[in-house]
XYZ file of C-alpha atoms in Angstrom:
736
model
C 3.017 5.956 -29.162
C 1.368 5.669 -25.906
C -1.489 8.489 -26.124
C -3.267 8.439 -29.400
C -5.778 11.760 -30.308
C -8.318 11.298 -33.024
C -8.747 14.770 -33.590
C -11.966 14.210 -36.258
C -13.622 12.343 -33.472
C -12.036 14.052 -30.580
C -11.167 10.266 -28.789
C -8.243 9.577 -26.732
C -6.589 5.899 -27.021
C -4.225 5.407 -23.941
C -2.021 2.388 -24.741
C 0.363 -0.097 -22.946
C 1.645 -2.798 -24.132
C -1.452 -5.132 -23.272
C -3.867 -2.894 -22.459
C -6.188 -0.220 -24.310
C -7.767 2.583 -22.244
C -10.356 5.140 -24.814
C -12.708 7.549 -23.985
C -14.146 10.248 -25.999
C -15.484 14.216 -25.755
C -19.132 14.378 -25.898
C -21.065 16.329 -27.845
C -21.458 18.448 -24.790
C -17.802 18.729 -24.388
C -17.770 16.396 -21.288
C -15.907 13.688 -21.422
C -17.122 9.978 -22.029
C -15.934 6.441 -21.449
C -15.521 4.367 -24.413
C -13.452 1.152 -23.306
C -10.607 -0.436 -20.986
C -9.351 -3.955 -21.196
C -7.378 -5.803 -23.308
C -5.326 -4.092 -25.875
C -6.979 -2.585 -29.520
C -5.766 -1.875 -32.706
C -5.663 1.628 -33.381
C -8.600 3.216 -35.688
C -9.674 6.349 -36.877
C -12.887 6.497 -34.619
C -14.428 3.904 -32.237
C -18.000 4.866 -32.607
C -19.027 2.190 -34.473
C -17.962 0.037 -31.706
C -19.389 2.170 -28.619
C -22.580 3.593 -30.008
C -25.325 4.479 -27.495
C -28.892 3.881 -28.514
C -32.416 5.673 -26.856
C -33.766 4.373 -23.547
C -37.346 5.661 -22.352
C -38.096 7.091 -19.306
C -34.759 9.133 -18.715
C -33.755 12.714 -18.371
C -31.978 14.139 -21.043
C -29.785 16.821 -21.426
C -30.596 19.045 -24.673
C -34.256 19.876 -25.071
C -36.059 18.047 -27.779
C -33.306 15.236 -27.734
C -34.522 12.149 -26.857
C -31.246 10.268 -27.153
C -28.294 12.520 -25.884
C -28.367 11.479 -21.498
C -25.877 10.861 -18.973
C -28.247 8.208 -17.303
C -27.340 6.731 -20.286
C -23.378 7.046 -21.058
C -20.493 5.702 -19.571
C -18.407 8.552 -18.344
C -14.591 9.680 -17.546
C -15.725 11.802 -14.300
C -19.510 12.655 -13.757
C -20.996 15.245 -12.044
C -24.550 14.740 -10.240
C -27.401 16.618 -10.912
C -27.329 16.790 -14.777
C -29.405 13.728 -15.738
C -27.111 11.550 -14.186
C -28.033 9.852 -11.401
C -24.990 7.637 -9.969
C -23.576 9.069 -7.233
C -20.651 11.405 -8.336
C -16.945 11.832 -8.727
C -17.029 15.475 -7.552
C -19.539 18.194 -6.160
C -18.753 21.744 -5.956
C -20.683 23.923 -3.620
C -21.401 27.330 -4.695
C -22.097 30.593 -2.934
C -25.126 30.652 -4.044
C -25.974 27.510 -2.540
C -25.689 25.800 -5.705
C -23.692 22.219 -6.520
C -24.783 22.341 -10.292
C -21.986 22.792 -12.655
C -20.806 22.553 -16.173
C -17.250 21.506 -16.958
C -16.673 21.315 -20.299
C -13.361 20.590 -22.523
C -11.099 23.444 -23.420
C -7.688 21.923 -24.472
C -5.692 18.577 -23.763
C -1.542 18.461 -23.924
C 0.455 15.286 -24.422
C 3.574 15.377 -23.161
C 6.654 12.711 -22.103
C 7.260 12.135 -18.539
C 5.546 12.701 -15.657
C 5.179 15.163 -13.071
C 4.905 15.224 -9.670
C 1.992 15.604 -7.473
C 2.225 18.587 -5.089
C 2.499 17.263 -1.684
C 1.340 13.730 -2.261
C 3.240 10.580 -3.116
C 3.008 9.328 -6.061
C 4.615 7.147 -8.837
C 7.362 8.706 -10.699
C 10.160 8.199 -13.991
C 13.354 8.530 -13.966
C 14.050 9.020 -17.502
C 10.634 10.665 -19.480
C 10.623 7.699 -22.019
C 9.344 5.577 -18.996
C 5.790 7.478 -19.061
C 3.402 9.359 -21.463
C 1.340 11.618 -19.739
C -2.285 13.220 -20.684
C -3.848 16.140 -19.077
C -6.987 17.441 -20.131
C -8.539 21.009 -19.207
C -12.059 21.458 -18.132
C -13.208 24.573 -17.130
C -17.062 25.599 -15.645
C -17.601 29.117 -17.060
C -19.842 30.092 -14.418
C -17.407 29.597 -10.904
C -14.037 30.148 -13.076
C -13.027 26.724 -11.623
C -11.140 24.896 -13.968
C -10.788 20.839 -13.996
C -7.610 19.457 -14.956
C -7.396 15.560 -15.830
C -4.359 14.135 -15.220
C -3.141 10.395 -17.129
C 0.138 8.444 -17.302
C 0.963 5.980 -18.774
C 3.717 3.106 -18.026
C 4.016 1.915 -21.281
C 6.121 -0.936 -20.623
C 4.696 -1.570 -16.870
C 1.125 -2.240 -18.207
C -0.130 0.191 -15.605
C -2.052 3.443 -15.853
C -2.498 6.351 -13.216
C -5.192 8.782 -12.484
C -5.918 11.995 -10.489
C -7.734 15.177 -10.709
C -6.419 18.672 -9.659
C -9.152 21.796 -8.758
C -7.930 25.591 -9.626
C -10.027 28.267 -8.792
C -9.777 30.953 -11.294
C -12.241 32.546 -10.478
C -13.159 35.470 -8.294
C -15.666 33.890 -5.542
C -14.289 31.245 -2.818
C -15.938 27.569 -3.286
C -16.117 24.415 -1.755
C -15.122 21.119 -2.699
C -17.480 18.677 -0.787
C -16.730 15.763 -2.621
C -13.143 15.554 -4.865
C -12.297 12.167 -5.688
C -8.971 10.786 -8.023
C -10.749 8.609 -10.579
C -14.054 7.068 -11.920
C -14.900 4.511 -14.539
C -17.867 3.174 -15.476
C -17.274 -0.326 -16.937
C -19.818 -2.446 -18.847
C -21.478 -5.117 -17.587
C -21.927 -5.881 -13.846
C -20.670 -10.237 -14.035
C -18.199 -9.188 -11.415
C -16.556 -10.551 -8.451
C -15.196 -7.473 -5.915
C -12.064 -8.282 -4.097
C -10.807 -6.689 -1.543
C -8.588 -6.569 1.610
C -10.204 -6.464 4.945
C -9.267 -7.583 8.356
C -8.233 -5.432 11.919
C -5.503 -5.475 14.251
C -3.221 -8.947 13.935
C -5.433 -10.033 10.613
C -4.591 -7.458 8.614
C -5.475 -7.627 4.993
C -7.554 -10.823 4.453
C -8.570 -11.402 0.591
C -12.678 -11.237 0.790
C -14.936 -11.524 -1.938
C -18.844 -11.243 -3.296
C -20.542 -11.031 -6.295
C -21.706 -7.571 -7.525
C -25.329 -6.858 -6.764
C -27.254 -3.695 -7.841
C -26.451 -0.826 -6.010
C -24.070 0.394 -4.164
C -21.135 -2.273 -2.550
C -18.164 -0.327 -0.911
C -15.193 -0.374 1.438
C -14.214 2.783 2.954
C -11.996 4.611 6.075
C -13.106 7.341 8.493
C -10.342 6.223 10.896
C -7.661 8.724 9.579
C -5.697 6.278 8.325
C -6.138 3.959 5.131
C -6.504 1.541 8.245
C -6.116 -2.365 9.155
C -9.984 -2.759 8.211
C -9.857 -1.767 4.839
C -7.031 -1.646 2.418
C -7.270 1.224 -0.453
C -7.551 -1.511 -3.086
C -10.320 -2.895 -4.811
C -10.130 -5.396 -7.947
C -13.037 -6.576 -10.166
C -12.804 -9.885 -11.369
C -14.547 -12.852 -13.171
C -16.142 -15.451 -11.816
C -14.057 -17.829 -13.169
C -10.975 -15.888 -13.200
C -8.348 -17.562 -11.305
C -4.644 -16.618 -9.502
C -3.539 -17.422 -13.292
C -6.195 -16.801 -16.168
C -9.205 -15.023 -16.206
C -9.409 -11.303 -16.365
C -9.413 -8.467 -13.394
C -9.435 -4.706 -13.547
C -7.467 -3.680 -10.351
C -7.335 -0.025 -8.481
C -5.063 0.568 -5.917
C -5.111 4.805 -4.027
C -1.700 5.835 -3.276
C -2.828 8.020 0.105
C -2.958 6.656 3.807
C -6.118 8.663 5.124
C -9.404 8.034 4.967
C -10.639 6.960 1.770
C -13.374 5.362 -0.055
C -13.466 2.734 -3.056
C -17.128 2.090 -3.899
C -19.196 0.280 -6.863
C -22.167 1.478 -8.281
C -24.240 -0.980 -10.710
C -26.448 0.796 -12.327
C -30.586 -0.363 -13.554
C -28.399 -1.127 -17.034
C -25.898 -3.539 -15.160
C -22.975 -0.843 -15.486
C -20.602 -0.762 -13.168
C -19.286 2.323 -11.767
C -16.072 2.320 -10.059
C -15.010 5.399 -7.752
C -12.159 5.711 -5.795
C -10.407 8.747 -3.721
C -10.168 10.733 -0.536
C -13.497 9.789 1.362
C -16.374 12.374 1.304
C -17.567 11.599 4.280
C -16.678 14.250 6.836
C -14.648 16.304 3.876
C -14.775 19.580 2.816
C -12.178 21.691 1.568
C -12.839 25.680 1.106
C -11.170 26.623 -2.536
C -10.371 30.008 -2.606
C -9.832 32.505 -5.533
C -6.179 31.602 -7.203
C -6.030 28.869 -4.799
C -5.473 24.986 -6.265
C -6.187 21.083 -4.962
C -4.797 18.430 -6.110
C -5.815 14.869 -5.389
C -4.278 11.472 -4.444
C -3.370 9.234 -7.451
C -5.280 5.951 -8.532
C -3.140 3.205 -10.148
C -4.619 0.968 -12.550
C -3.920 -2.003 -13.621
C -5.615 -4.477 -16.085
C -5.156 -8.537 -16.743
C -6.195 -10.946 -18.423
C -4.170 -13.618 -17.102
C -5.751 -13.779 -13.825
C -4.794 -12.025 -10.413
C -1.227 -13.148 -9.993
C -0.495 -11.001 -13.323
C -2.313 -7.763 -12.025
C -0.302 -8.039 -9.105
C 3.174 -8.710 -10.332
C 1.744 -5.124 -12.268
C 1.523 -3.667 -9.279
C 4.853 -5.404 -7.203
C 7.009 -3.805 -9.795
C 5.553 -0.561 -10.656
C 5.601 0.293 -6.681
C 8.791 -1.603 -5.469
C 10.757 0.512 -8.536
C 8.717 3.759 -9.158
C 6.589 4.795 -6.184
C 9.435 3.323 -3.638
C 12.428 5.758 -3.911
C 15.975 6.525 -2.510
C 18.938 4.497 -1.303
C 17.236 1.461 -0.156
C 14.628 0.883 -3.088
C 17.020 -1.291 -4.725
C 19.419 -2.818 -2.314
C 19.669 -5.416 -0.145
C 17.913 -5.326 2.800
C 20.071 -6.273 6.456
C 18.688 -8.619 8.759
C 17.592 -7.172 11.660
C 16.838 -7.979 15.363
C 13.895 -6.361 17.219
C 14.203 -6.092 21.042
C 10.408 -5.608 22.020
C 9.174 -9.495 22.330
C 12.656 -9.980 24.008
C 12.287 -6.999 26.812
C 9.232 -4.797 26.084
C 9.789 -1.988 28.427
C 12.050 -3.350 30.756
C 15.597 -2.832 29.587
C 18.610 -1.004 30.560
C 21.732 -0.898 28.434
C 23.394 -3.906 29.279
C 20.697 -5.738 28.486
C 20.248 -4.221 24.836
C 24.613 -4.851 24.744
C 23.867 -8.371 25.184
C 20.845 -9.241 23.042
C 23.229 -7.236 20.654
C 26.605 -9.153 21.019
C 24.525 -12.693 20.642
C 22.709 -11.399 17.699
C 25.847 -10.283 15.766
C 27.593 -14.045 16.621
C 23.825 -15.356 14.915
C 24.956 -13.127 11.691
C 22.750 -10.321 12.507
C 22.824 -7.061 10.444
C 21.029 -4.435 12.522
C 20.185 -3.952 15.444
C 16.760 -2.072 16.552
C 15.775 -0.400 20.079
C 11.951 -0.218 20.010
C 9.509 1.671 22.567
C 10.687 2.653 25.805
C 14.059 4.364 25.520
C 12.750 8.168 25.734
C 11.432 10.231 28.500
C 10.633 7.900 31.159
C 8.444 4.889 29.511
C 8.243 2.427 31.661
C 4.684 1.712 30.114
C 2.203 2.751 27.324
C 1.013 5.720 29.489
C 4.003 8.411 29.471
C 6.252 10.132 27.513
C 5.216 10.085 24.274
C 6.791 13.151 22.174
C 9.786 13.605 24.929
C 12.123 12.048 22.150
C 15.071 12.483 24.349
C 16.989 9.148 26.186
C 16.257 8.071 29.074
C 19.024 8.292 31.390
C 17.961 5.825 33.725
C 17.779 3.335 31.506
C 20.831 4.355 28.944
C 22.891 6.366 31.350
C 25.277 7.525 28.648
C 22.385 7.739 26.199
C 21.579 6.521 22.224
C 24.415 8.495 20.997
C 26.844 6.104 23.169
C 24.425 3.346 22.846
C 24.363 3.606 19.153
C 28.177 4.086 19.389
C 28.448 0.698 21.108
C 26.779 -1.430 19.054
C 28.566 0.096 15.711
C 31.156 -1.486 17.434
C 30.312 -4.738 18.027
C 29.829 -4.815 13.908
C 25.864 -4.166 13.794
C 23.988 -1.088 12.957
C 21.551 0.361 15.354
C 18.105 1.023 14.496
C 15.654 3.323 16.124
C 11.869 3.858 17.050
C 9.867 6.577 17.019
C 6.215 7.485 17.246
C 6.184 11.424 16.351
C 2.711 11.492 15.531
C 1.549 10.912 19.285
C 1.631 12.843 22.676
C 1.103 11.290 26.398
C -0.832 13.815 28.603
C 1.820 12.410 31.335
C 4.672 14.242 28.846
C 6.800 17.564 29.265
C 5.304 18.519 25.807
C 1.875 17.928 25.935
C 2.424 20.007 29.565
C 3.979 22.908 27.446
C 1.153 22.523 24.442
C -2.141 20.760 25.471
C -3.455 22.789 22.446
C -1.388 20.559 19.721
C -3.869 17.574 19.770
C -6.638 16.561 17.513
C -9.344 18.037 19.731
C -13.439 20.026 19.426
C -12.978 22.486 22.513
C -15.802 21.912 25.437
C -15.923 17.886 24.443
C -14.241 14.995 25.868
C -11.087 13.502 24.670
C -11.212 9.821 23.791
C -8.071 8.100 24.050
C -6.467 4.961 22.177
C -4.106 3.396 24.168
C -3.628 5.883 26.854
C -2.341 8.300 23.998
C -3.744 11.355 21.846
C -3.114 12.695 18.326
C -0.953 15.225 17.621
C -2.194 17.999 15.087
C 0.121 17.270 12.096
C -2.175 20.060 10.017
C -0.457 22.594 12.130
C 3.064 23.478 10.198
C 4.694 24.397 13.737
C 3.991 20.664 15.439
C 5.497 19.360 12.071
C 8.347 21.627 12.306
C 9.024 20.770 16.148
C 8.480 16.455 15.441
C 10.798 17.293 12.754
C 13.483 19.492 15.037
C 13.196 16.554 18.201
C 14.045 13.400 15.171
C 16.599 14.972 13.614
C 18.274 16.241 16.448
C 18.766 12.586 17.348
C 19.354 11.300 13.721
C 21.938 13.596 13.441
C 23.845 13.118 17.083
C 23.868 8.767 16.895
C 24.620 6.962 14.195
C 21.163 5.824 13.125
C 20.914 3.096 9.911
C 17.252 2.790 10.389
C 13.942 3.830 12.140
C 10.938 2.237 12.822
C 8.083 5.014 12.282
C 5.208 3.936 14.295
C 1.452 5.151 14.916
C -0.722 3.125 17.277
C -3.925 4.737 17.503
C -6.601 5.652 15.273
C -8.373 9.408 15.160
C -11.348 10.376 17.099
C -12.884 13.564 17.803
C -11.602 15.298 14.876
C -11.091 19.103 14.631
C -7.830 21.405 15.011
C -7.445 24.915 17.145
C -5.781 26.489 14.708
C -8.247 26.041 11.627
C -11.727 28.381 11.422
C -15.080 26.553 11.305
C -15.349 26.536 7.780
C -12.158 24.651 7.477
C -12.173 22.080 10.303
C -13.572 19.109 7.965
C -10.195 19.808 6.284
C -8.337 18.356 9.568
C -8.576 14.645 8.020
C -6.208 15.689 4.590
C -4.360 18.424 5.984
C -2.832 16.035 9.111
C -1.840 13.209 6.207
C -0.040 16.088 4.492
C 1.375 17.082 7.140
C 2.546 13.240 7.849
C 4.151 13.290 4.368
C 5.800 16.439 4.882
C 7.535 15.280 8.269
C 8.645 11.833 5.939
C 9.427 13.871 2.918
C 12.289 16.477 5.044
C 13.287 13.466 7.040
C 14.228 11.312 3.794
C 15.009 13.807 1.729
C 18.322 15.062 5.033
C 18.689 11.456 6.108
C 19.298 9.615 2.590
C 21.472 6.781 4.164
C 18.859 5.765 6.583
C 15.885 2.846 5.972
C 13.018 3.847 7.110
C 10.176 1.559 7.769
C 6.472 2.335 8.974
C 4.584 1.195 11.172
C 0.640 1.368 12.426
C -0.173 -0.509 15.562
C 1.481 -3.600 13.035
C -0.620 -3.098 9.517
C -2.876 -0.796 9.836
C -1.716 1.839 7.500
C 0.334 -0.586 4.945
C -0.599 1.570 1.749
C 0.970 3.105 -1.191
C 1.202 6.491 -0.141
C 3.934 5.495 2.761
C 5.797 3.185 0.613
C 6.867 6.206 -1.417
C 8.863 7.263 2.082
C 9.662 4.216 3.877
C 10.392 0.930 1.159
C 9.358 -1.334 3.682
C 6.734 -1.395 6.332
C 5.369 -3.727 9.247
C 3.503 -6.152 8.043
C 1.519 -6.906 11.238
C 2.299 -7.194 15.421
C 0.932 -10.927 14.349
C 4.019 -12.710 14.346
C 2.326 -16.149 14.646
C 3.880 -18.452 10.877
C 0.446 -19.639 10.868
C -1.836 -16.295 10.910
C 1.379 -14.659 8.665
C 0.328 -17.017 5.950
C -2.874 -15.530 5.372
C -1.565 -11.833 6.236
C 1.215 -11.693 3.835
C -0.408 -13.354 0.834
C -3.600 -11.206 1.093
C -0.490 -8.294 1.327
C 1.033 -9.487 -1.689
C -2.620 -8.919 -3.820
C -0.961 -5.588 -4.335
C 2.538 -4.691 -2.584
C 5.661 -6.207 -3.210
C 7.656 -9.095 -0.663
C 10.304 -7.259 -0.289
C 7.908 -4.024 1.212
C 6.933 -6.653 4.170
C 8.379 -6.517 7.308
C 8.529 -10.348 8.350
C 10.206 -11.360 11.198
C 10.793 -15.040 13.407
C 9.268 -14.256 17.502
C 9.289 -16.538 20.372
C 7.113 -18.935 20.901
C 4.116 -19.372 22.105
C 3.619 -16.880 20.127
C 2.518 -13.288 21.988
C -0.156 -12.735 19.675
C -2.381 -16.172 19.943
C -0.391 -18.189 21.838
C -0.086 -20.914 19.198
C 3.862 -22.877 18.908
C 5.415 -23.785 15.602
C 8.779 -24.674 14.891
C 11.665 -22.739 14.514
C 12.322 -24.153 10.593
C 8.367 -23.375 9.956
C 8.977 -19.469 11.476
C 11.402 -18.840 9.169
C 10.502 -20.385 6.159
C 7.265 -18.012 5.819
C 9.220 -14.828 7.396
C 12.030 -16.039 4.209
C 9.241 -14.289 1.617
C 9.811 -10.655 3.185
C 12.419 -8.199 4.238
C 13.529 -10.486 7.073
C 14.208 -10.396 10.911
C 13.883 -11.681 14.474
C 12.353 -11.017 17.436
C 13.135 -11.935 20.775
C 15.096 -13.272 23.387
C 18.303 -14.363 21.718
C 20.128 -14.930 25.211
C 17.885 -17.827 26.248
C 18.153 -19.933 22.785
C 19.938 -22.994 23.430
C 23.081 -23.936 21.490
C 21.073 -25.973 18.943
C 18.067 -23.034 18.169
C 21.486 -20.650 17.741
C 23.065 -22.901 15.362
C 19.243 -23.522 13.503
C 19.500 -19.336 13.600
C 23.007 -19.066 11.579
C 21.593 -21.264 8.689
C 18.564 -19.378 8.643
C 20.075 -16.121 8.220
C 23.043 -16.940 5.959
C 20.507 -18.934 3.559
C 18.457 -15.464 3.135
C 21.134 -13.667 2.708
C 22.332 -16.231 -0.135
C 18.525 -15.295 -1.440
C 17.914 -12.159 -0.396
C 18.299 -10.663 -3.802
C 16.294 -13.017 -5.697
C 13.486 -12.912 -2.277
C 13.951 -9.261 -2.645
C 13.627 -8.430 -7.375
C 11.749 -11.642 -8.209
C 8.988 -12.334 -9.625
C 6.327 -13.588 -7.490
C 3.571 -16.423 -7.585
C 0.562 -17.249 -5.290
C -0.023 -20.764 -5.991
C -2.274 -22.084 -3.603
C -4.223 -20.363 -1.065
C -4.960 -20.202 2.717
C -8.215 -18.184 1.581
C -9.654 -21.702 0.280
C -12.280 -23.568 1.097
C -10.023 -25.815 3.238
C -7.239 -23.494 3.495
C -4.763 -26.104 5.203
C -1.980 -25.674 2.595
C -0.342 -22.500 1.340
C 2.307 -22.556 -0.910
C 3.932 -19.532 -2.841
C 7.248 -18.942 -5.128
C 9.378 -16.454 -6.458
C 11.303 -16.446 -9.611
C 14.142 -14.444 -10.678
C 13.843 -12.562 -14.162
C 16.079 -14.267 -16.075
C 14.375 -17.555 -14.857
C 17.794 -19.043 -13.496
C 16.710 -19.052 -9.878
C 13.369 -19.866 -7.493
C 12.859 -20.283 -4.181
C 9.586 -22.319 -2.879
C 7.823 -22.641 0.284
C 4.872 -24.961 0.661
C 2.768 -25.105 4.363
C 0.828 -27.318 5.923
C -1.217 -26.040 8.976
C -3.052 -29.136 9.852
C -1.469 -32.918 9.795
C -3.832 -35.306 7.700
C -3.855 -38.883 9.237
C -2.731 -41.690 5.952
C -2.622 -38.699 3.492
C -2.176 -39.642 -0.500
C 1.265 -38.929 -2.355
C 0.503 -34.892 -2.418
C 2.284 -32.934 -5.467
C 2.834 -29.320 -5.460
C 2.961 -27.265 -8.947
C 5.643 -24.939 -9.989
C 4.787 -21.319 -11.598
C 6.951 -18.662 -13.407
C 9.728 -21.548 -14.590
C 11.154 -21.455 -17.908
C 10.308 -24.894 -19.706
C 13.534 -25.268 -21.456
C 15.482 -24.965 -18.425
C 16.422 -27.959 -16.261
C 16.906 -27.523 -12.701
C 18.860 -28.680 -9.568
C 16.500 -28.621 -6.355
C 18.815 -28.385 -3.196
C 18.113 -31.748 -1.251
C 16.961 -34.045 -4.449
C 19.589 -36.297 -6.583
C 17.705 -35.647 -9.501
C 17.367 -32.644 -11.776
C 13.682 -31.450 -13.663
C 12.971 -29.679 -16.539
C 10.855 -26.344 -15.598
C 7.687 -28.009 -17.670
C 7.932 -30.932 -15.361
C 7.615 -29.108 -12.148
C 5.130 -27.038 -14.121
C 2.518 -29.139 -15.780
C 3.808 -32.743 -14.151
C 4.526 -31.683 -10.262
C 6.630 -32.807 -7.507
C 5.935 -34.997 -5.144
C 6.821 -33.859 -1.646
C 7.584 -37.434 -0.278
C 10.803 -36.962 -2.467
C 12.322 -35.441 0.304
C 10.120 -37.159 3.256
C 12.336 -36.384 5.851
C 11.313 -32.850 6.035
C 7.231 -33.096 5.493
C 7.159 -35.531 7.952
C 3.076 -35.345 9.158
C 2.445 -32.637 11.607
C 0.507 -29.814 12.277
C 2.341 -26.654 10.931
C 4.886 -27.697 8.896
C 6.909 -26.674 5.882
C 9.447 -26.799 3.438
C 10.645 -24.563 1.081
C 12.763 -25.758 -2.611
C 15.208 -23.666 -3.558
C 15.584 -24.366 -7.259
C 18.924 -23.081 -9.678
C 19.768 -23.806 -13.345
C 22.103 -26.193 -14.229
């Protein structure tokens, strides 16, 4: 049984195949944390293992008792103000002005399966046997508010999820000024905090720092999860590497403002909290209303960072992403954006499509510029009807024409935004996120629609659904190109203005839910000015996302490597683009651009009509290679080998291995050539040591243990690894 309860000692023991998570009901009927880590055998009492003693100069709960202090005890979901001085998981503001609560254990239930979270994306099960859930009810008698803590154990996948729900059974309203999803107190502080940080065009770079006393955190207040920080952190031991050592990973299934924080206290306890950012947040909870927090996914590994990542990959690929396209091979696409930008007509688009079809492309995507009077980024967002100047017969006829060429057709939308120069803004200037009598700042000449308003979501649903019904569209690229400023809604009263950011994200989820339900055959790809909202929340609706607007092969090594810390490579949109690269101006070979992009949802973003015949033949071969291996790439186990974030960072390598270990593919990349280099070897991971493998382009065969322990000397294939900047090679392995 994945969840065990010791009735006499009131202890809960959550177990996966490799992990134990243990906590108890304390003497004051709150919850205390005991252990999280490598799996322990179950016993009738864990008290002797995790006893807490007396400590001087602290506040204690019960008068006359100098031992029981919440300042000394590791907790499950802590409050502030009753002897715990660390930052809390939640805070409830009452009509009296008090923020002091006392939530005590009432009951619990353990059941097979996992319930949906109201209005929020979350992991799920396809049969109740896949997960076991614990619901614990705690009640604050004075306010009548119930706090439900939810824990779900994916036993086979070695993952545990957590969230919280507040239900107001009282007669008076309360305000949630802080409602995080999870908190955990880990013994000791000998950790390094790993985070994914960056900005536009350099998203999700791996950063690491040693924990110190006090608070260290990452967060977003931009209205999205953001390119600056991803809603993920890991705590690893200083000696932990990709393939050995302890690491705790925490990932928030949410797309809005978040906080991920570690507080090291005066006894070196490390408190991890994660959830909706309390900054500028408040939720008015009236009588009989409830509030559900987003889900945190927790993964522990004693086999290094890569093992942690593989757990996230498998869970997110198979039990977070969903729908028809979750397990299907993704089509090779071409996007017209860098080929034409806004300057196109139907003749140019069909010309691009015809050549693309000849090269083996399966899906043609029309990007920004097809609607309203959109000749630049200053107009027409919100007016989702065809621009008849460019497309005289509209999107419906263009889609039909492209289908007749033998290609599927995809279309770009940016539904959450509006231009001032648009018919929508002319009619509904009140539908914009704004504060009365204050200046509205813009981003990319556009403004954010107020998705906290149901009529706004309904209107956008109507416009998008009309296009999807009338035209043969099999793919939607959903973009979002600016952060929130002057956050306010003209539709909400003053005491609910701090709910806007969260209500906005709920509106986005609602529109995604309606469209993906109504159009289940459409492949949705999320995008946010590149990777500014690449998070687990959107992966629930869109099984792939645009990883970054930066398509330079060298920069993509860091971006894709960092993204793989949490997200499966099947979720990463990865394109071959033109050179000099439009973001950094670098010139890399067509071979290297493809060798990087293979490890993702593969496609092209360039003008194929100006390519040489030699380049076209190379593209044909690339597409044939990807089609032959995309099942392996999408569903295999991913291994990071050499990191672009290493001190030198000149070499990156990674690989993917099929579940049966019969096939594998390794990518090896060199940024700058070295003078008179030595004989370099690359070491493989994840192979079966007993299997004999053939490698494309090499006459000999090798056993798995040889490739993993002795490695492969790169000059065995010297013609492909001649000294040059930005060089690369991909090895395809197959069991003999």
